[in-house]
Amino acid sequence: MQHVDNEEHWSDHAICRGADPDLFFPIGYSAPILREQERAAKAVCGNCPVTADCLAWALRVGEPDGIWGGTTPEERRRLRRSADAPPRRRLPVIMVRGDVVEDAA
């Protein structure tokens, strides 16, 4: 679906619009500086009226970089894995000849 020029888009209401992109796309920093920059970016997202739309978009397109919807790339990967993963079942125990069975008691 194309974005019509006179049609509003969620990003039109994002409070990060016009902000320094380096805040949301940190690169090449040490871990403490990176965490502080992520914290600052997430603080901006925390006050944004379209955070849910932003996060939904980032998850839908698989955005690999930056802070989107108040999440880091690692947090989005976890969200995608948990949303896409089928329910987990215990695997059956397979006995191989020669295995030693330990008493569970």
PDB file of N, CA and C in Angstrom:
ATOM      1  N   MET A   1       0.849  -1.184   0.000  1.00  0.00           N
ATOM      2  CA  MET A   1       0.000   0.000   0.000  1.00  0.00           C
ATOM      3  C   MET A   1       0.885   1.235   0.000  1.00  0.00           C
ATOM      4  N   GLN A   2       0.613   2.150  -0.881  1.00  0.00           N
ATOM      5  CA  GLN A   2       1.416   3.362  -0.974  1.00  0.00           C
ATOM      6  C   GLN A   2       0.967   4.392   0.038  1.00  0.00           C
ATOM      7  N   HIS A   3       1.939   5.217   0.456  1.00  0.00           N
ATOM      8  CA  HIS A   3       1.648   6.309   1.375  1.00  0.00           C
ATOM      9  C   HIS A   3       1.238   7.526   0.553  1.00  0.00           C
ATOM     10  N   VAL A   4      -0.001   7.930   0.678  1.00  0.00           N
ATOM     11  CA  VAL A   4      -0.512   9.093  -0.044  1.00  0.00           C
ATOM     12  C   VAL A   4      -0.036  10.346   0.679  1.00  0.00           C
ATOM     13  N   ASP A   5       0.391  11.358  -0.080  1.00  0.00           N
ATOM     14  CA  ASP A   5       0.978  12.565   0.513  1.00  0.00           C
ATOM     15  C   ASP A   5       0.097  13.238   1.553  1.00  0.00           C
ATOM     16  N   ASN A   6      -1.209  13.266   1.339  1.00  0.00           N
ATOM     17  CA  ASN A   6      -2.079  13.952   2.295  1.00  0.00           C
ATOM     18  C   ASN A   6      -2.621  13.014   3.375  1.00  0.00           C
ATOM     19  N   GLU A   7      -2.226  11.750   3.336  1.00  0.00           N
ATOM     20  CA  GLU A   7      -2.675  10.774   4.323  1.00  0.00           C
ATOM     21  C   GLU A   7      -1.673  10.709   5.468  1.00  0.00           C
ATOM     22  N   GLU A   8      -2.182  10.731   6.690  1.00  0.00           N
ATOM     23  CA  GLU A   8      -1.294  10.669   7.843  1.00  0.00           C
ATOM     24  C   GLU A   8      -0.735   9.272   8.028  1.00  0.00           C
ATOM     25  N   HIS A   9       0.459   9.209   8.549  1.00  0.00           N
ATOM     26  CA  HIS A   9       1.143   7.956   8.842  1.00  0.00           C
ATOM     27  C   HIS A   9       1.559   8.014  10.305  1.00  0.00           C
ATOM     28  N   TRP A  10       1.687   6.858  10.961  1.00  0.00           N
ATOM     29  CA  TRP A  10       2.056   6.870  12.379  1.00  0.00           C
ATOM     30  C   TRP A  10       3.333   7.650  12.621  1.00  0.00           C
ATOM     31  N   SER A  11       4.282   7.568  11.680  1.00  0.00           N
ATOM     32  CA  SER A  11       5.564   8.249  11.869  1.00  0.00           C
ATOM     33  C   SER A  11       5.431   9.776  11.867  1.00  0.00           C
ATOM     34  N   ASP A  12       4.317  10.290  11.332  1.00  0.00           N
ATOM     35  CA  ASP A  12       4.080  11.740  11.364  1.00  0.00           C
ATOM     36  C   ASP A  12       3.914  12.241  12.790  1.00  0.00           C
ATOM     37  N   HIS A  13       3.562  11.342  13.715  1.00  0.00           N
ATOM     38  CA  HIS A  13       3.295  11.727  15.101  1.00  0.00           C
ATOM     39  C   HIS A  13       4.400  11.285  16.067  1.00  0.00           C
ATOM     40  N   ALA A  14       5.471  10.717  15.535  1.00  0.00           N
ATOM     41  CA  ALA A  14       6.572  10.237  16.378  1.00  0.00           C
ATOM     42  C   ALA A  14       7.363  11.426  16.927  1.00  0.00           C
ATOM     43  N   ILE A  15       7.629  11.402  18.221  1.00  0.00           N
ATOM     44  CA  ILE A  15       8.352  12.542  18.799  1.00  0.00           C
ATOM     45  C   ILE A  15       9.840  12.506  18.455  1.00  0.00           C
ATOM     46  N   CYS A  16      10.325  11.377  17.923  1.00  0.00           N
ATOM     47  CA  CYS A  16      11.719  11.322  17.488  1.00  0.00           C
ATOM     48  C   CYS A  16      11.908  11.963  16.120  1.00  0.00           C
ATOM     49  N   ARG A  17      10.816  12.258  15.464  1.00  0.00           N
ATOM     50  CA  ARG A  17      10.883  12.868  14.131  1.00  0.00           C
ATOM     51  C   ARG A  17      11.669  14.171  14.230  1.00  0.00           C
ATOM     52  N   GLY A  18      12.715  14.272  13.482  1.00  0.00           N
ATOM     53  CA  GLY A  18      13.549  15.462  13.510  1.00  0.00           C
ATOM     54  C   GLY A  18      14.671  15.393  14.543  1.00  0.00           C
ATOM     55  N   ALA A  19      14.678  14.347  15.358  1.00  0.00           N
ATOM     56  CA  ALA A  19      15.746  14.185  16.348  1.00  0.00           C
ATOM     57  C   ALA A  19      17.015  13.686  15.651  1.00  0.00           C
ATOM     58  N   ASP A  20      18.126  13.786  16.341  1.00  0.00           N
ATOM     59  CA  ASP A  20      19.396  13.310  15.809  1.00  0.00           C
ATOM     60  C   ASP A  20      19.340  11.788  15.651  1.00  0.00           C
ATOM     61  N   PRO A  21      19.463  11.264  14.436  1.00  0.00           N
ATOM     62  CA  PRO A  21      19.383   9.813  14.228  1.00  0.00           C
ATOM     63  C   PRO A  21      20.481   9.044  14.968  1.00  0.00           C
ATOM     64  N   ASP A  22      21.605   9.684  15.244  1.00  0.00           N
ATOM     65  CA  ASP A  22      22.685   8.999  15.955  1.00  0.00           C
ATOM     66  C   ASP A  22      22.244   8.529  17.334  1.00  0.00           C
ATOM     67  N   LEU A  23      21.269   9.195  17.926  1.00  0.00           N
ATOM     68  CA  LEU A  23      20.769   8.775  19.228  1.00  0.00           C
ATOM     69  C   LEU A  23      20.108   7.400  19.130  1.00  0.00           C
ATOM     70  N   PHE A  24      19.420   7.145  18.029  1.00  0.00           N
ATOM     71  CA  PHE A  24      18.666   5.910  17.856  1.00  0.00           C
ATOM     72  C   PHE A  24      19.436   4.821  17.116  1.00  0.00           C
ATOM     73  N   PHE A  25      20.574   5.173  16.558  1.00  0.00           N
ATOM     74  CA  PHE A  25      21.406   4.221  15.823  1.00  0.00           C
ATOM     75  C   PHE A  25      22.857   4.322  16.286  1.00  0.00           C
ATOM     76  N   PRO A  26      23.123   3.945  17.547  1.00  0.00           N
ATOM     77  CA  PRO A  26      24.490   4.038  18.064  1.00  0.00           C
ATOM     78  C   PRO A  26      25.397   2.997  17.397  1.00  0.00           C
ATOM     79  N   ILE A  27      26.612   3.425  17.097  1.00  0.00           N
ATOM     80  CA  ILE A  27      27.588   2.493  16.529  1.00  0.00           C
ATOM     81  C   ILE A  27      28.965   2.770  17.121  1.00  0.00           C
ATOM     82  N   GLY A  28      29.729   1.730  17.277  1.00  0.00           N
ATOM     83  CA  GLY A  28      31.127   1.846  17.642  1.00  0.00           C
ATOM     84  C   GLY A  28      31.430   2.414  19.014  1.00  0.00           C
ATOM     85  N   TYR A  29      30.561   2.207  19.971  1.00  0.00           N
ATOM     86  CA  TYR A  29      30.815   2.709  21.310  1.00  0.00           C
ATOM     87  C   TYR A  29      31.101   1.569  22.270  1.00  0.00           C
ATOM     88  N   SER A  30      31.727   1.909  23.376  1.00  0.00           N
ATOM     89  CA  SER A  30      31.946   0.907  24.417  1.00  0.00           C
ATOM     90  C   SER A  30      30.611   0.586  25.076  1.00  0.00           C
ATOM     91  N   ALA A  31      30.554  -0.546  25.754  1.00  0.00           N
ATOM     92  CA  ALA A  31      29.299  -1.013  26.349  1.00  0.00           C
ATOM     93  C   ALA A  31      28.644   0.009  27.275  1.00  0.00           C
ATOM     94  N   PRO A  32      29.363   0.656  28.200  1.00  0.00           N
ATOM     95  CA  PRO A  32      28.691   1.626  29.080  1.00  0.00           C
ATOM     96  C   PRO A  32      28.097   2.811  28.316  1.00  0.00           C
ATOM     97  N   ILE A  33      28.812   3.290  27.316  1.00  0.00           N
ATOM     98  CA  ILE A  33      28.304   4.429  26.532  1.00  0.00           C
ATOM     99  C   ILE A  33      27.111   3.992  25.700  1.00  0.00           C
ATOM    100  N   LEU A  34      27.191   2.802  25.130  1.00  0.00           N
ATOM    101  CA  LEU A  34      26.082   2.268  24.339  1.00  0.00           C
ATOM    102  C   LEU A  34      24.828   2.121  25.194  1.00  0.00           C
ATOM    103  N   ARG A  35      24.976   1.567  26.398  1.00  0.00           N
ATOM    104  CA  ARG A  35      23.808   1.409  27.288  1.00  0.00           C
ATOM    105  C   ARG A  35      23.205   2.759  27.653  1.00  0.00           C
ATOM    106  N   GLU A  36      24.030   3.756  27.889  1.00  0.00           N
ATOM    107  CA  GLU A  36      23.509   5.087  28.222  1.00  0.00           C
ATOM    108  C   GLU A  36      22.777   5.690  27.029  1.00  0.00           C
ATOM    109  N   GLN A  37      23.308   5.497  25.841  1.00  0.00           N
ATOM    110  CA  GLN A  37      22.645   6.017  24.644  1.00  0.00           C
ATOM    111  C   GLN A  37      21.329   5.289  24.402  1.00  0.00           C
ATOM    112  N   GLU A  38      21.300   3.974  24.601  1.00  0.00           N
ATOM    113  CA  GLU A  38      20.049   3.224  24.472  1.00  0.00           C
ATOM    114  C   GLU A  38      19.031   3.711  25.492  1.00  0.00           C
ATOM    115  N   ARG A  39      19.488   3.967  26.732  1.00  0.00           N
ATOM    116  CA  ARG A  39      18.595   4.463  27.775  1.00  0.00           C
ATOM    117  C   ARG A  39      17.993   5.808  27.367  1.00  0.00           C
ATOM    118  N   ALA A  40      18.817   6.696  26.819  1.00  0.00           N
ATOM    119  CA  ALA A  40      18.339   8.013  26.391  1.00  0.00           C
ATOM    120  C   ALA A  40      17.330   7.891  25.244  1.00  0.00           C
ATOM    121  N   ALA A  41      17.612   7.008  24.293  1.00  0.00           N
ATOM    122  CA  ALA A  41      16.682   6.812  23.170  1.00  0.00           C
ATOM    123  C   ALA A  41      15.365   6.226  23.660  1.00  0.00           C
ATOM    124  N   LYS A  42      15.448   5.246  24.559  1.00  0.00           N
ATOM    125  CA  LYS A  42      14.234   4.639  25.100  1.00  0.00           C
ATOM    126  C   LYS A  42      13.414   5.640  25.911  1.00  0.00           C
ATOM    127  N   ALA A  43      14.076   6.609  26.534  1.00  0.00           N
ATOM    128  CA  ALA A  43      13.352   7.651  27.279  1.00  0.00           C
ATOM    129  C   ALA A  43      12.516   8.493  26.317  1.00  0.00           C
ATOM    130  N   VAL A  44      13.065   8.766  25.142  1.00  0.00           N
ATOM    131  CA  VAL A  44      12.297   9.496  24.119  1.00  0.00           C
ATOM    132  C   VAL A  44      11.092   8.646  23.711  1.00  0.00           C
ATOM    133  N   CYS A  45      11.329   7.370  23.456  1.00  0.00           N
ATOM    134  CA  CYS A  45      10.240   6.468  23.057  1.00  0.00           C
ATOM    135  C   CYS A  45       9.172   6.358  24.148  1.00  0.00           C
ATOM    136  N   GLY A  46       9.593   6.441  25.389  1.00  0.00           N
ATOM    137  CA  GLY A  46       8.663   6.317  26.505  1.00  0.00           C
ATOM    138  C   GLY A  46       7.625   7.414  26.566  1.00  0.00           C
ATOM    139  N   ASN A  47       7.891   8.530  25.901  1.00  0.00           N
ATOM    140  CA  ASN A  47       6.946   9.646  25.875  1.00  0.00           C
ATOM    141  C   ASN A  47       6.235   9.788  24.535  1.00  0.00           C
ATOM    142  N   CYS A  48       6.428   8.831  23.662  1.00  0.00           N
ATOM    143  CA  CYS A  48       5.902   8.932  22.300  1.00  0.00           C
ATOM    144  C   CYS A  48       4.506   8.323  22.198  1.00  0.00           C
ATOM    145  N   PRO A  49       3.590   8.994  21.489  1.00  0.00           N
ATOM    146  CA  PRO A  49       2.227   8.467  21.358  1.00  0.00           C
ATOM    147  C   PRO A  49       2.097   7.320  20.350  1.00  0.00           C
ATOM    148  N   VAL A  50       3.135   7.060  19.551  1.00  0.00           N
ATOM    149  CA  VAL A  50       3.024   6.019  18.531  1.00  0.00           C
ATOM    150  C   VAL A  50       4.039   4.893  18.731  1.00  0.00           C
ATOM    151  N   THR A  51       4.476   4.686  19.971  1.00  0.00           N
ATOM    152  CA  THR A  51       5.468   3.645  20.260  1.00  0.00           C
ATOM    153  C   THR A  51       4.993   2.268  19.799  1.00  0.00           C
ATOM    154  N   ALA A  52       3.745   1.923  20.060  1.00  0.00           N
ATOM    155  CA  ALA A  52       3.227   0.606  19.667  1.00  0.00           C
ATOM    156  C   ALA A  52       3.242   0.435  18.151  1.00  0.00           C
ATOM    157  N   ASP A  53       2.868   1.466  17.413  1.00  0.00           N
ATOM    158  CA  ASP A  53       2.885   1.397  15.950  1.00  0.00           C
ATOM    159  C   ASP A  53       4.312   1.251  15.434  1.00  0.00           C
ATOM    160  N   CYS A  54       5.225   1.978  16.045  1.00  0.00           N
ATOM    161  CA  CYS A  54       6.631   1.939  15.669  1.00  0.00           C
ATOM    162  C   CYS A  54       7.203   0.541  15.898  1.00  0.00           C
ATOM    163  N   LEU A  55       6.925  -0.026  17.058  1.00  0.00           N
ATOM    164  CA  LEU A  55       7.416  -1.365  17.364  1.00  0.00           C
ATOM    165  C   LEU A  55       6.796  -2.395  16.424  1.00  0.00           C
ATOM    166  N   ALA A  56       5.509  -2.285  16.175  1.00  0.00           N
ATOM    167  CA  ALA A  56       4.841  -3.231  15.270  1.00  0.00           C
ATOM    168  C   ALA A  56       5.472  -3.175  13.877  1.00  0.00           C
ATOM    169  N   TRP A  57       5.768  -1.982  13.407  1.00  0.00           N
ATOM    170  CA  TRP A  57       6.406  -1.824  12.095  1.00  0.00           C
ATOM    171  C   TRP A  57       7.781  -2.477  12.095  1.00  0.00           C
ATOM    172  N   ALA A  58       8.593  -2.195  13.127  1.00  0.00           N
ATOM    173  CA  ALA A  58       9.947  -2.753  13.201  1.00  0.00           C
ATOM    174  C   ALA A  58       9.926  -4.276  13.253  1.00  0.00           C
ATOM    175  N   LEU A  59       8.963  -4.848  13.973  1.00  0.00           N
ATOM    176  CA  LEU A  59       8.836  -6.302  14.031  1.00  0.00           C
ATOM    177  C   LEU A  59       8.384  -6.870  12.686  1.00  0.00           C
ATOM    178  N   ARG A  60       7.458  -6.176  12.033  1.00  0.00           N
ATOM    179  CA  ARG A  60       6.913  -6.653  10.762  1.00  0.00           C
ATOM    180  C   ARG A  60       7.984  -6.670   9.666  1.00  0.00           C
ATOM    181  N   VAL A  61       8.822  -5.635   9.608  1.00  0.00           N
ATOM    182  CA  VAL A  61       9.831  -5.568   8.546  1.00  0.00           C
ATOM    183  C   VAL A  61      11.153  -6.208   8.957  1.00  0.00           C
ATOM    184  N   GLY A  62      11.268  -6.593  10.228  1.00  0.00           N
ATOM    185  CA  GLY A  62      12.503  -7.213  10.697  1.00  0.00           C
ATOM    186  C   GLY A  62      13.650  -6.227  10.817  1.00  0.00           C
ATOM    187  N   GLU A  63      13.362  -5.023  11.250  1.00  0.00           N
ATOM    188  CA  GLU A  63      14.389  -3.973  11.379  1.00  0.00           C
ATOM    189  C   GLU A  63      15.546  -4.481  12.243  1.00  0.00           C
ATOM    190  N   PRO A  64      16.757  -4.591  11.658  1.00  0.00           N
ATOM    191  CA  PRO A  64      17.870  -5.190  12.392  1.00  0.00           C
ATOM    192  C   PRO A  64      18.683  -4.217  13.250  1.00  0.00           C
ATOM    193  N   ASP A  65      18.482  -2.931  13.066  1.00  0.00           N
ATOM    194  CA  ASP A  65      19.325  -1.942  13.740  1.00  0.00           C
ATOM    195  C   ASP A  65      18.508  -0.887  14.451  1.00  0.00           C
ATOM    196  N   GLY A  66      19.124  -0.242  15.409  1.00  0.00           N
ATOM    197  CA  GLY A  66      18.549   0.937  16.043  1.00  0.00           C
ATOM    198  C   GLY A  66      17.499   0.641  17.103  1.00  0.00           C
ATOM    199  N   ILE A  67      17.058   1.722  17.713  1.00  0.00           N
ATOM    200  CA  ILE A  67      15.994   1.686  18.711  1.00  0.00           C
ATOM    201  C   ILE A  67      14.693   2.013  17.988  1.00  0.00           C
ATOM    202  N   TRP A  68      13.758   1.083  18.049  1.00  0.00           N
ATOM    203  CA  TRP A  68      12.442   1.263  17.425  1.00  0.00           C
ATOM    204  C   TRP A  68      11.391   0.855  18.438  1.00  0.00           C
ATOM    205  N   GLY A  69      10.409   1.700  18.646  1.00  0.00           N
ATOM    206  CA  GLY A  69       9.338   1.369  19.579  1.00  0.00           C
ATOM    207  C   GLY A  69       9.852   1.087  20.985  1.00  0.00           C
ATOM    208  N   GLY A  70      10.950   1.713  21.343  1.00  0.00           N
ATOM    209  CA  GLY A  70      11.511   1.535  22.681  1.00  0.00           C
ATOM    210  C   GLY A  70      12.238   0.224  22.890  1.00  0.00           C
ATOM    211  N   THR A  71      12.643  -0.434  21.793  1.00  0.00           N
ATOM    212  CA  THR A  71      13.338  -1.716  21.917  1.00  0.00           C
ATOM    213  C   THR A  71      14.661  -1.696  21.164  1.00  0.00           C
ATOM    214  N   THR A  72      15.601  -2.478  21.659  1.00  0.00           N
ATOM    215  CA  THR A  72      16.885  -2.666  20.981  1.00  0.00           C
ATOM    216  C   THR A  72      16.747  -3.800  19.964  1.00  0.00           C
ATOM    217  N   PRO A  73      17.723  -3.946  19.078  1.00  0.00           N
ATOM    218  CA  PRO A  73      17.660  -5.077  18.137  1.00  0.00           C
ATOM    219  C   PRO A  73      17.555  -6.424  18.849  1.00  0.00           C
ATOM    220  N   GLU A  74      18.293  -6.598  19.943  1.00  0.00           N
ATOM    221  CA  GLU A  74      18.248  -7.856  20.684  1.00  0.00           C
ATOM    222  C   GLU A  74      16.860  -8.102  21.278  1.00  0.00           C
ATOM    223  N   GLU A  75      16.253  -7.056  21.807  1.00  0.00           N
ATOM    224  CA  GLU A  75      14.904  -7.200  22.380  1.00  0.00           C
ATOM    225  C   GLU A  75      13.890  -7.562  21.304  1.00  0.00           C
ATOM    226  N   ARG A  76      14.035  -6.982  20.117  1.00  0.00           N
ATOM    227  CA  ARG A  76      13.111  -7.313  19.018  1.00  0.00           C
ATOM    228  C   ARG A  76      13.320  -8.745  18.541  1.00  0.00           C
ATOM    229  N   ARG A  77      14.567  -9.204  18.508  1.00  0.00           N
ATOM    230  CA  ARG A  77      14.814 -10.598  18.126  1.00  0.00           C
ATOM    231  C   ARG A  77      14.126 -11.548  19.102  1.00  0.00           C
ATOM    232  N   ARG A  78      14.221 -11.246  20.407  1.00  0.00           N
ATOM    233  CA  ARG A  78      13.546 -12.087  21.401  1.00  0.00           C
ATOM    234  C   ARG A  78      12.039 -12.061  21.208  1.00  0.00           C
ATOM    235  N   LEU A  79      11.481 -10.887  20.929  1.00  0.00           N
ATOM    236  CA  LEU A  79      10.032 -10.776  20.706  1.00  0.00           C
ATOM    237  C   LEU A  79       9.609 -11.582  19.485  1.00  0.00           C
ATOM    238  N   ARG A  80      10.386 -11.495  18.408  1.00  0.00           N
ATOM    239  CA  ARG A  80      10.042 -12.252  17.198  1.00  0.00           C
ATOM    240  C   ARG A  80      10.135 -13.746  17.447  1.00  0.00           C
ATOM    241  N   ARG A  81      11.180 -14.171  18.147  1.00  0.00           N
ATOM    242  CA  ARG A  81      11.330 -15.603  18.429  1.00  0.00           C
ATOM    243  C   ARG A  81      10.183 -16.109  19.292  1.00  0.00           C
ATOM    244  N   SER A  82       9.816 -15.352  20.319  1.00  0.00           N
ATOM    245  CA  SER A  82       8.748 -15.818  21.204  1.00  0.00           C
ATOM    246  C   SER A  82       7.395 -15.799  20.503  1.00  0.00           C
ATOM    247  N   ALA A  83       7.194 -14.858  19.592  1.00  0.00           N
ATOM    248  CA  ALA A  83       5.920 -14.774  18.881  1.00  0.00           C
ATOM    249  C   ALA A  83       5.806 -15.863  17.810  1.00  0.00           C
ATOM    250  N   ASP A  84       6.924 -16.203  17.173  1.00  0.00           N
ATOM    251  CA  ASP A  84       6.907 -17.175  16.080  1.00  0.00           C
ATOM    252  C   ASP A  84       7.096 -18.607  16.552  1.00  0.00           C
ATOM    253  N   ALA A  85       7.603 -18.768  17.741  1.00  0.00           N
ATOM    254  CA  ALA A  85       7.945 -20.109  18.207  1.00  0.00           C
ATOM    255  C   ALA A  85       6.701 -20.918  18.539  1.00  0.00           C
ATOM    256  N   PRO A  86       6.681 -22.169  18.102  1.00  0.00           N
ATOM    257  CA  PRO A  86       5.557 -23.029  18.497  1.00  0.00           C
ATOM    258  C   PRO A  86       5.683 -23.367  19.979  1.00  0.00           C
ATOM    259  N   PRO A  87       4.603 -23.787  20.606  1.00  0.00           N
ATOM    260  CA  PRO A  87       4.692 -24.162  22.021  1.00  0.00           C
ATOM    261  C   PRO A  87       5.717 -25.280  22.197  1.00  0.00           C
ATOM    262  N   ARG A  88       6.475 -25.190  23.263  1.00  0.00           N
ATOM    263  CA  ARG A  88       7.510 -26.201  23.514  1.00  0.00           C
ATOM    264  C   ARG A  88       6.924 -27.423  24.200  1.00  0.00           C
ATOM    265  N   ARG A  89       7.408 -28.583  23.763  1.00  0.00           N
ATOM    266  CA  ARG A  89       7.025 -29.849  24.392  1.00  0.00           C
ATOM    267  C   ARG A  89       8.295 -30.523  24.865  1.00  0.00           C
ATOM    268  N   ARG A  90       8.157 -31.291  25.910  1.00  0.00           N
ATOM    269  CA  ARG A  90       9.294 -32.088  26.363  1.00  0.00           C
ATOM    270  C   ARG A  90       9.574 -33.159  25.316  1.00  0.00           C
ATOM    271  N   LEU A  91      10.840 -33.308  24.976  1.00  0.00           N
ATOM    272  CA  LEU A  91      11.222 -34.358  24.043  1.00  0.00           C
ATOM    273  C   LEU A  91      11.275 -35.686  24.775  1.00  0.00           C
ATOM    274  N   PRO A  92      10.942 -36.769  24.079  1.00  0.00           N
ATOM    275  CA  PRO A  92      11.015 -38.074  24.736  1.00  0.00           C
ATOM    276  C   PRO A  92      12.479 -38.439  25.006  1.00  0.00           C
ATOM    277  N   VAL A  93      12.673 -39.203  26.050  1.00  0.00           N
ATOM    278  CA  VAL A  93      14.010 -39.684  26.371  1.00  0.00           C
ATOM    279  C   VAL A  93      14.310 -40.856  25.455  1.00  0.00           C
ATOM    280  N   ILE A  94      15.439 -40.797  24.795  1.00  0.00           N
ATOM    281  CA  ILE A  94      15.826 -41.870  23.883  1.00  0.00           C
ATOM    282  C   ILE A  94      16.975 -42.628  24.534  1.00  0.00           C
ATOM    283  N   MET A  95      16.762 -43.903  24.712  1.00  0.00           N
ATOM    284  CA  MET A  95      17.792 -44.751  25.321  1.00  0.00           C
ATOM    285  C   MET A  95      18.621 -45.380  24.202  1.00  0.00           C
ATOM    286  N   VAL A  96      19.897 -45.275  24.331  1.00  0.00           N
ATOM    287  CA  VAL A  96      20.814 -45.893  23.380  1.00  0.00           C
ATOM    288  C   VAL A  96      21.488 -47.049  24.095  1.00  0.00           C
ATOM    289  N   ARG A  97      21.665 -48.137  23.396  1.00  0.00           N
ATOM    290  CA  ARG A  97      22.288 -49.313  24.007  1.00  0.00           C
ATOM    291  C   ARG A  97      23.619 -48.900  24.634  1.00  0.00           C
ATOM    292  N   GLY A  98      23.808 -49.283  25.873  1.00  0.00           N
ATOM    293  CA  GLY A  98      25.030 -48.961  26.575  1.00  0.00           C
ATOM    294  C   GLY A  98      24.907 -47.735  27.475  1.00  0.00           C
ATOM    295  N   ASP A  99      23.774 -46.972  27.327  1.00  0.00           N
ATOM    296  CA  ASP A  99      23.580 -45.825  28.221  1.00  0.00           C
ATOM    297  C   ASP A  99      23.418 -46.308  29.646  1.00  0.00           C
ATOM    298  N   VAL A 100      23.904 -45.519  30.568  1.00  0.00           N
ATOM    299  CA  VAL A 100      23.756 -45.818  31.978  1.00  0.00           C
ATOM    300  C   VAL A 100      22.541 -45.045  32.492  1.00  0.00           C
ATOM    301  N   VAL A 101      21.595 -45.744  33.091  1.00  0.00           N
ATOM    302  CA  VAL A 101      20.405 -45.105  33.629  1.00  0.00           C
ATOM    303  C   VAL A 101      20.693 -44.732  35.068  1.00  0.00           C
ATOM    304  N   GLU A 102      20.580 -43.421  35.363  1.00  0.00           N
ATOM    305  CA  GLU A 102      20.808 -42.960  36.724  1.00  0.00           C
ATOM    306  C   GLU A 102      19.494 -42.939  37.455  1.00  0.00           C
ATOM    307  N   ASP A 103      19.520 -43.334  38.710  1.00  0.00           N
ATOM    308  CA  ASP A 103      18.324 -43.321  39.527  1.00  0.00           C
ATOM    309  C   ASP A 103      17.984 -41.879  39.878  1.00  0.00           C
ATOM    310  N   ALA A 104      16.780 -41.437  39.563  1.00  0.00           N
ATOM    311  CA  ALA A 104      16.361 -40.057  39.812  1.00  0.00           C
ATOM    312  C   ALA A 104      16.059 -39.794  41.267  1.00  0.00           C
ATOM    313  N   ALA A 105      15.911 -40.828  42.074  1.00  0.00           N
ATOM    314  CA  ALA A 105      15.539 -40.656  43.467  1.00  0.00           C
ATOM    315  C   ALA A 105      16.687 -40.297  44.345  1.00  0.00           C
TER     316      ALA A 105
END
